[in-house]
């Protein structure tokens, strides 16, 4: 069965009317474009015409609109589901009354929805490049990421994967519950953790769970002079567990920036030149992501609560060590913050 038909059947089978990539409509646009393109007098068989009014005016705007609707719906539904799972008080009691099998199934449906729409976008862009003998479709992927409409970039997808693993490992299990993702797991490659999910043969998702800022700091220490090491002895002793542990650069208290990259919360604050008291929302718009160098990625940063629970359970000893060190640093920053506030109030 061709993917277009399979995709249409999947979307029609959804109980709720969900936004989708109109694969059939976009293919019709490309079909008409192909006829116009093949009849183009200057066509050399290698490159796309400088101007493609049909695609520029219809194809890409339609795709942007549909991708925005899909990722918006996914984020909203995932947020609602995970807020219910992480709720406390009366909301927690209400959650416990709900069928866990239903929660599991809803999360599974959301991940399936995200992945199958990601495949649809990838295939339609591939078809665009094939018709136009170009790489504009591939270039559009980068644009989609900068616009935050790439669904695989959504931090809620990472949270849903962690949510499934957390439910699988809890004592609350039901023989009637539907099977969880067979391919969704916390894996290790060269002692570095990552979340992996493989639901379809044509797509596999791997989310790296190492903090590049921690890793950079570790490698920088290797080049510090002996004198500098002595001066930094206290700091090194304070941080030593990071380098003795195999998982020395695993993200701690993880936060995802709007560009999709994941860091330790305190590392992200350091990169954004803000204190933990002020938080990432206080970061200036010009501050860049340490990896992709994009600006304006801190204000909408998301704390990955489900992932934090998963990692704390998986690396309990490491987490306890990190908690002790983070507590010392947090106290220091809070103390410095209030001292500066007092000096400013007194005009000193």
Coordinates of N, CA, C and O in Angstrom, one line a residue, residues 215-230 232 236:
X215 N 29.9 18.5 28.9 CA 30.9 17.8 28.2 C 32.0 18.7 27.8 O 33.2 18.4 27.9
X216 N 31.7 19.9 27.4 CA 32.7 20.9 27.0 C 33.6 21.3 28.2 O 34.8 21.4 28.1
X217 N 32.9 21.5 29.4 CA 33.6 21.8 30.6 C 34.6 20.7 31.0 O 35.7 21.0 31.4
X218 N 34.2 19.5 30.8 CA 35.0 18.3 31.2 C 36.3 18.3 30.3 O 37.4 18.2 30.8
X219 N 36.1 18.5 29.0 CA 37.2 18.4 28.1 C 38.2 19.7 28.3 O 39.4 19.5 28.1
X220 N 37.6 20.8 28.6 CA 38.4 22.0 28.9 C 39.4 21.8 30.1 O 40.5 22.3 30.1
X221 N 38.9 21.0 31.1 CA 39.8 20.7 32.2 C 41.0 20.0 31.9 O 42.1 20.1 32.5
X222 N 41.0 19.2 30.8 CA 42.2 18.4 30.4 C 43.3 19.3 29.9 O 44.5 18.9 29.9
X223 N 43.0 20.6 29.6 CA 44.0 21.5 29.0 C 44.4 22.6 30.0 O 45.1 23.5 29.7
X224 N 43.9 22.5 31.2 CA 44.2 23.5 32.2 C 45.6 23.2 32.8 O 45.9 22.1 33.1
X225 N 46.4 24.2 33.0 CA 47.7 24.1 33.6 C 47.6 23.6 35.0 O 46.6 23.7 35.7
X226 N 48.8 23.0 35.5 CA 48.8 22.5 36.8 C 48.5 23.5 37.9 O 47.8 23.3 38.9
X227 N 49.0 24.7 37.6 CA 48.8 25.8 38.5 C 47.3 26.2 38.6 O 46.8 26.4 39.7
X228 N 46.7 26.2 37.5 CA 45.3 26.6 37.4 C 44.5 25.5 38.1 O 43.5 25.7 38.8
X229 N 44.9 24.2 37.9 CA 44.2 23.1 38.6 C 44.2 23.2 40.1 O 43.2 23.0 40.8
X230 N 45.4 23.6 40.6 CA 45.5 23.8 42.0 C 44.6 24.9 42.5 O 43.9 24.8 43.6
X232 N 41.8 25.8 41.2 CA 40.4 25.3 41.0 C 40.2 24.0 41.7 O 39.2 23.4 41.5
X236 N 36.9 21.6 41.4 CA 37.1 20.2 40.8 C 36.6 19.2 41.7 O 35.9 18.2 41.3

